[in-house]
mmCIF file of C-alpha atoms in Angstrom:
data_model
loop_
_atom_site.group_PDB
_atom_site.id
_atom_site.type_symbol
_atom_site.label_atom_id
_atom_site.label_comp_id
_atom_site.label_asym_id
_atom_site.label_seq_id
_atom_site.Cartn_x
_atom_site.Cartn_y
_atom_site.Cartn_z
ATOM 1 C CA MET A 3 22.722 -7.589 32.260
ATOM 2 C CA ASP A 4 19.440 -6.400 30.792
ATOM 3 C CA ASP A 5 21.394 -4.618 28.072
ATOM 4 C CA ALA A 6 23.413 -7.753 27.335
ATOM 5 C CA PHE A 7 20.290 -9.889 27.019
ATOM 6 C CA THR A 8 18.670 -7.244 24.825
ATOM 7 C CA LEU A 9 21.726 -7.286 22.570
ATOM 8 C CA GLY A 10 21.584 -11.077 22.363
ATOM 9 C CA HIS A 11 17.873 -10.884 21.574
ATOM 10 C CA GLU A 12 18.324 -8.381 18.764
ATOM 11 C CA LEU A 13 21.319 -10.247 17.336
ATOM 12 C CA GLY A 14 19.015 -13.247 17.039
ATOM 13 C CA HIS A 15 16.751 -11.184 14.802
ATOM 14 C CA ALA A 16 19.784 -9.905 12.887
ATOM 15 C CA MET A 17 21.155 -13.379 12.146
ATOM 16 C CA HIS A 18 17.683 -14.588 11.191
ATOM 17 C CA SER A 19 17.416 -11.754 8.683
ATOM 18 C CA HIS A 20 20.957 -12.341 7.418
ATOM 19 C CA TYR A 21 20.464 -16.053 6.778
ATOM 20 C CA SER A 22 16.997 -15.535 5.332
ATOM 21 C CA MET A 23 17.892 -12.707 2.980
ATOM 22 C CA THR A 24 21.103 -14.328 1.740
ATOM 23 C CA THR A 25 19.372 -17.655 1.083
ATOM 24 C CA GLN A 26 15.822 -16.880 -0.058
ATOM 25 C CA PRO A 27 14.629 -14.877 -3.061
ATOM 26 C CA TYR A 28 13.084 -11.546 -2.106
ATOM 27 C CA GLU A 29 9.483 -12.766 -2.168
ATOM 28 C CA THR A 30 10.143 -15.442 0.488
ATOM 29 C CA SER A 31 12.877 -13.685 2.469
ATOM 30 C CA HIS A 32 10.551 -12.055 5.011
ATOM 31 C CA TYR A 33 9.713 -14.401 7.878
ATOM 32 C CA ARG A 34 6.535 -14.227 9.942
ATOM 33 C CA ILE A 35 6.280 -13.001 13.515
ATOM 34 C CA LEU A 36 5.850 -16.498 14.985
ATOM 35 C CA ALA A 37 9.214 -17.545 13.557
ATOM 36 C CA ALA A 38 10.867 -14.215 14.381
ATOM 37 C CA GLU A 39 10.356 -14.524 18.131
ATOM 38 C CA VAL A 40 11.932 -17.979 18.080
ATOM 39 C CA ALA A 41 15.283 -16.812 16.716
ATOM 40 C CA SER A 42 15.637 -13.965 19.202
ATOM 41 C CA THR A 43 14.713 -16.080 22.214
ATOM 42 C CA VAL A 44 17.014 -18.969 21.285
ATOM 43 C CA ASN A 45 19.886 -16.518 21.710
ATOM 44 C CA GLU A 46 18.676 -15.444 25.152
ATOM 45 C CA THR A 47 18.259 -19.046 26.285
ATOM 46 C CA LEU A 48 21.722 -20.054 25.064
ATOM 47 C CA MET A 49 23.171 -16.978 26.756
ATOM 48 C CA THR A 50 21.582 -17.965 30.071
ATOM 49 C CA HIS A 51 23.052 -21.453 29.768
ATOM 50 C CA TYR A 52 26.508 -20.032 28.997
ATOM 51 C CA LEU A 53 26.435 -17.648 31.953
ATOM 52 C CA LEU A 54 25.385 -20.381 34.374
ATOM 53 C CA LYS A 55 27.983 -22.785 33.008
ATOM 54 C CA ASN A 56 30.782 -20.282 33.613
ATOM 55 C CA GLU A 57 29.625 -18.637 36.858
ATOM 56 C CA ARG A 58 30.340 -19.970 40.351
ATOM 57 C CA ASP A 59 29.166 -17.041 42.460
ATOM 58 C CA ARG A 60 25.889 -18.132 44.056
ATOM 59 C CA VAL A 61 24.277 -14.690 44.008
ATOM 60 C CA LYS A 62 25.006 -14.193 40.322
ATOM 61 C CA ARG A 63 23.780 -17.701 39.484
ATOM 62 C CA ALA A 64 20.559 -16.989 41.359
ATOM 63 C CA TYR A 65 20.177 -13.762 39.384
ATOM 64 C CA TYR A 66 20.613 -15.514 36.021
ATOM 65 C CA MET A 67 18.126 -18.233 36.934
ATOM 66 C CA THR A 68 15.607 -15.707 38.219
ATOM 67 C CA GLN A 69 15.976 -13.661 35.049
ATOM 68 C CA PHE A 70 15.218 -16.725 32.917
ATOM 69 C CA LEU A 71 12.293 -17.854 35.063
ATOM 70 C CA GLU A 72 10.687 -14.416 35.163
ATOM 71 C CA SER A 73 11.084 -14.083 31.403
ATOM 72 C CA PHE A 74 9.446 -17.491 30.973
ATOM 73 C CA ARG A 75 6.586 -16.549 33.295
ATOM 74 C CA THR A 76 5.828 -13.252 31.595
ATOM 75 C CA THR A 77 6.238 -14.616 28.075
ATOM 76 C CA CYS A 78 4.664 -18.054 28.345
ATOM 77 C CA PHE A 79 2.073 -17.952 31.127
ATOM 78 C CA ARG A 80 1.187 -14.246 31.019
ATOM 79 C CA GLN A 81 0.922 -13.952 27.239
ATOM 80 C CA THR A 82 -1.149 -17.140 27.106
ATOM 81 C CA MET A 83 -3.465 -15.595 29.679
ATOM 82 C CA PHE A 84 -3.719 -12.491 27.475
ATOM 83 C CA ALA A 85 -4.628 -14.671 24.486
ATOM 84 C CA GLU A 86 -7.308 -16.481 26.476
ATOM 85 C CA PHE A 87 -8.733 -13.134 27.576
ATOM 86 C CA GLU A 88 -8.929 -12.067 23.921
ATOM 87 C CA ARG A 89 -10.671 -15.301 22.975
ATOM 88 C CA LYS A 90 -13.223 -14.937 25.749
ATOM 89 C CA ALA A 91 -13.892 -11.297 24.816
ATOM 90 C CA HIS A 92 -14.515 -12.258 21.188
ATOM 91 C CA GLN A 93 -16.781 -15.100 22.292
ATOM 92 C CA MET A 94 -18.792 -12.677 24.414
ATOM 93 C CA ALA A 95 -19.221 -10.358 21.426
ATOM 94 C CA GLU A 96 -20.232 -13.233 19.147
ATOM 95 C CA ASN A 97 -22.818 -14.356 21.712
ATOM 96 C CA GLY A 98 -24.322 -10.881 21.844
ATOM 97 C CA GLU A 99 -23.116 -10.162 25.376
ATOM 98 C CA PRO A 100 -22.356 -6.499 26.159
ATOM 99 C CA LEU A 101 -18.664 -5.673 26.419
ATOM 100 C CA THR A 102 -18.456 -3.346 29.398
ATOM 101 C CA VAL A 103 -15.676 -2.391 31.771
ATOM 102 C CA ASP A 104 -17.264 -4.528 34.475
ATOM 103 C CA SER A 105 -17.802 -7.618 32.321
ATOM 104 C CA LEU A 106 -14.312 -7.569 30.788
ATOM 105 C CA SER A 107 -12.675 -6.798 34.132
ATOM 106 C CA ALA A 108 -14.486 -9.733 35.724
ATOM 107 C CA VAL A 109 -13.159 -12.077 33.033
ATOM 108 C CA TYR A 110 -9.636 -10.715 33.401
ATOM 109 C CA ARG A 111 -9.648 -11.093 37.179
ATOM 110 C CA GLN A 112 -10.912 -14.687 36.913
ATOM 111 C CA LEU A 113 -8.078 -15.523 34.530
ATOM 112 C CA ASN A 114 -5.495 -14.028 36.899
ATOM 113 C CA GLU A 115 -6.886 -16.140 39.721
ATOM 114 C CA LEU A 116 -6.724 -19.218 37.475
ATOM 115 C CA TYR A 117 -3.227 -18.654 36.096
ATOM 116 C CA TYR A 118 -1.711 -17.509 39.391
ATOM 117 C CA ALA A 119 -3.518 -19.786 41.816
ATOM 118 C CA GLY A 120 -2.064 -19.555 45.300
ATOM 119 C CA VAL A 121 -0.898 -15.971 44.819
ATOM 120 C CA HIS A 122 -2.760 -12.986 46.253
ATOM 121 C CA VAL A 123 -4.595 -11.228 43.418
ATOM 122 C CA ASP A 124 -4.912 -7.487 43.942
ATOM 123 C CA ASP A 125 -8.320 -6.007 43.124
ATOM 124 C CA ASN A 126 -6.841 -3.470 40.727
ATOM 125 C CA ILE A 127 -5.378 -6.204 38.511
ATOM 126 C CA ALA A 128 -8.869 -6.588 37.042
ATOM 127 C CA LEU A 129 -8.301 -3.314 35.179
ATOM 128 C CA GLU A 130 -4.918 -4.204 33.713
ATOM 129 C CA TRP A 131 -6.373 -5.367 30.391
ATOM 130 C CA MET A 132 -6.986 -1.699 29.513
ATOM 131 C CA ARG A 133 -3.273 -0.958 29.236
ATOM 132 C CA ILE A 134 -2.268 -3.847 26.941
ATOM 133 C CA PRO A 135 -1.739 -2.247 23.498
ATOM 134 C CA HIS A 136 -1.320 -5.602 21.750
ATOM 135 C CA PHE A 137 -5.067 -6.202 22.015
ATOM 136 C CA TYR A 138 -5.528 -3.733 19.152
ATOM 137 C CA ASN A 139 -3.829 -6.348 16.953
ATOM 138 C CA ALA A 140 -6.086 -9.347 17.459
ATOM 139 C CA PHE A 141 -4.468 -12.594 18.591
ATOM 140 C CA TYR A 142 -0.924 -11.299 18.363
ATOM 141 C CA VAL A 143 0.224 -12.150 21.872
ATOM 142 C CA TYR A 144 -0.037 -15.949 21.715
ATOM 143 C CA GLN A 145 2.920 -15.949 19.319
ATOM 144 C CA TYR A 146 5.171 -14.761 22.142
ATOM 145 C CA ALA A 147 4.296 -17.896 24.106
ATOM 146 C CA THR A 148 4.665 -20.313 21.190
ATOM 147 C CA GLY A 149 7.886 -18.558 20.206
ATOM 148 C CA LEU A 150 9.370 -18.903 23.683
ATOM 149 C CA CYS A 151 8.418 -22.567 24.080
ATOM 150 C CA SER A 152 9.835 -23.337 20.640
ATOM 151 C CA ALA A 153 13.040 -21.447 21.430
ATOM 152 C CA VAL A 154 13.607 -23.185 24.764
ATOM 153 C CA LYS A 155 13.074 -26.587 23.125
ATOM 154 C CA LEU A 156 15.413 -25.707 20.231
ATOM 155 C CA ALA A 157 18.111 -24.352 22.558
ATOM 156 C CA ASP A 158 17.936 -27.524 24.638
ATOM 157 C CA ASP A 159 18.250 -29.633 21.472
ATOM 158 C CA ILE A 160 21.247 -27.556 20.349
ATOM 159 C CA LEU A 161 22.975 -28.014 23.701
ATOM 160 C CA HIS A 162 22.234 -31.704 24.166
ATOM 161 C CA GLY A 163 21.175 -33.108 20.804
ATOM 162 C CA GLY A 164 23.469 -31.479 18.265
ATOM 163 C CA ALA A 165 20.627 -29.716 16.420
ATOM 164 C CA VAL A 166 22.771 -26.839 15.145
ATOM 165 C CA GLU A 167 22.375 -27.639 11.442
ATOM 166 C CA ARG A 168 18.606 -27.995 11.787
ATOM 167 C CA TYR A 169 18.471 -24.629 13.505
ATOM 168 C CA ILE A 170 20.585 -22.906 10.841
ATOM 169 C CA ALA A 171 18.295 -24.417 8.199
ATOM 170 C CA PHE A 172 15.352 -22.908 10.068
ATOM 171 C CA LEU A 173 16.977 -19.465 9.974
ATOM 172 C CA ARG A 174 17.622 -19.849 6.261
ATOM 173 C CA SER A 175 14.041 -20.853 5.488
ATOM 174 C CA GLY A 176 12.756 -17.274 5.869
ATOM 175 C CA GLY A 177 9.158 -17.116 4.712
ATOM 176 C CA SER A 178 9.374 -20.041 2.307
ATOM 177 C CA ASP A 179 6.842 -22.098 4.263
ATOM 178 C CA TYR A 180 4.331 -21.781 7.082
ATOM 179 C CA PRO A 181 6.164 -21.139 10.387
ATOM 180 C CA ILE A 182 4.675 -24.247 11.948
ATOM 181 C CA GLU A 183 6.193 -26.356 9.147
ATOM 182 C CA GLU A 184 9.555 -24.602 9.406
ATOM 183 C CA LEU A 185 9.616 -25.273 13.141
ATOM 184 C CA LYS A 186 8.607 -28.877 12.615
ATOM 185 C CA ALA A 187 11.614 -29.366 10.322
ATOM 186 C CA ALA A 188 13.814 -27.818 13.021
ATOM 187 C CA GLY A 189 12.556 -30.302 15.608
ATOM 188 C CA VAL A 190 9.648 -28.484 17.251
ATOM 189 C CA ASP A 191 6.179 -29.768 16.400
ATOM 190 C CA LEU A 192 3.678 -27.294 17.830
ATOM 191 C CA THR A 193 0.787 -29.547 16.809
ATOM 192 C CA LYS A 194 1.852 -31.921 19.592
ATOM 193 C CA LYS A 195 1.937 -31.182 23.297
ATOM 194 C CA GLU A 196 5.335 -32.840 23.725
ATOM 195 C CA SER A 197 7.132 -29.787 22.347
ATOM 196 C CA ILE A 198 5.435 -27.515 24.892
ATOM 197 C CA LEU A 199 6.025 -29.994 27.713
ATOM 198 C CA ALA A 200 9.723 -30.156 26.812
ATOM 199 C CA SER A 201 10.058 -26.414 27.402
ATOM 200 C CA LEU A 202 8.158 -26.718 30.678
ATOM 201 C CA ASP A 203 10.615 -29.426 31.740
ATOM 202 C CA VAL A 204 13.439 -26.912 31.288
ATOM 203 C CA PHE A 205 11.439 -24.359 33.305
ATOM 204 C CA GLU A 206 10.965 -26.914 36.089
ATOM 205 C CA GLN A 207 14.670 -27.729 36.039
ATOM 206 C CA TYR A 208 15.581 -24.086 36.624
ATOM 207 C CA VAL A 209 12.971 -23.775 39.394
ATOM 208 C CA ASN A 210 14.454 -26.788 41.186
ATOM 209 C CA GLU A 211 18.025 -25.550 40.726
ATOM 210 C CA LEU A 212 17.147 -22.109 42.055
ATOM 211 C CA ASP A 213 15.289 -23.611 45.013
ATOM 212 C CA ALA A 214 18.263 -25.809 45.880
ATOM 213 C CA LEU A 215 20.649 -22.874 45.514
ATOM 214 C CA MET A 216 18.561 -20.661 47.789
ATOM 215 C CA GLN A 217 18.301 -23.386 50.426
ATOM 216 C CA GLU A 218 22.061 -23.913 50.306
ATOM 217 C CA THR A 219 22.659 -20.186 50.614
ATOM 218 C CA ASN A 220 20.247 -19.897 53.559
ATOM 219 C CA ILE A 221 21.886 -22.826 55.352
ATOM 220 C CA ARG A 222 25.365 -21.371 54.965
ATOM 221 C CA THR A 223 24.186 -17.925 56.014
ATOM 222 C CA THR A 224 22.585 -19.413 59.132
ATOM 223 C CA LYS A 225 25.789 -21.226 60.069
ATOM 224 C CA LYS A 226 27.741 -17.987 59.895
#
């Protein structure tokens, strides 16, 4: 299934490029990274919905839900934590504070404890920031989170609000405007918290569905 989701992801990029390059003149045909991650993730989200709609096997349904939830966690929560770590590191430098292994590791551990409250935080996680290559490209990672939240909101609108034409128009817009304006025209206003909360509502829905499914499975297993 990982291969299938990867194919769906990359086809999202392909269709974005197709619509952009066949609609826009060359100078505005290249979209920015914030918009790019939206198109690819819309495909993954729609694929998850399709699989769940057409699957009755409880184990497979649990797998699809878990795959979506883990992707959401690592892309939304984890990448946001990375971005906050970057911001704090830059603030430390601007304030004249020394950037040492100990000081940066302390910040990173505190953020893990904040973002994953209630989960045991291993001591070695404090060193994880050293292996994140994206930090060499300042403030890149937050676009994964905004892209995912935008994609989940757009996919939900497509499925329940008939937003297909708005979405196609977004793909065709390429680099003709700022990504935040292109997304706003598509129905996602990242300047307002409602768009982020809408994606979190979808996340919560999947959490509740998976929880109910696991309880049902456990009950039936116990009866056997």
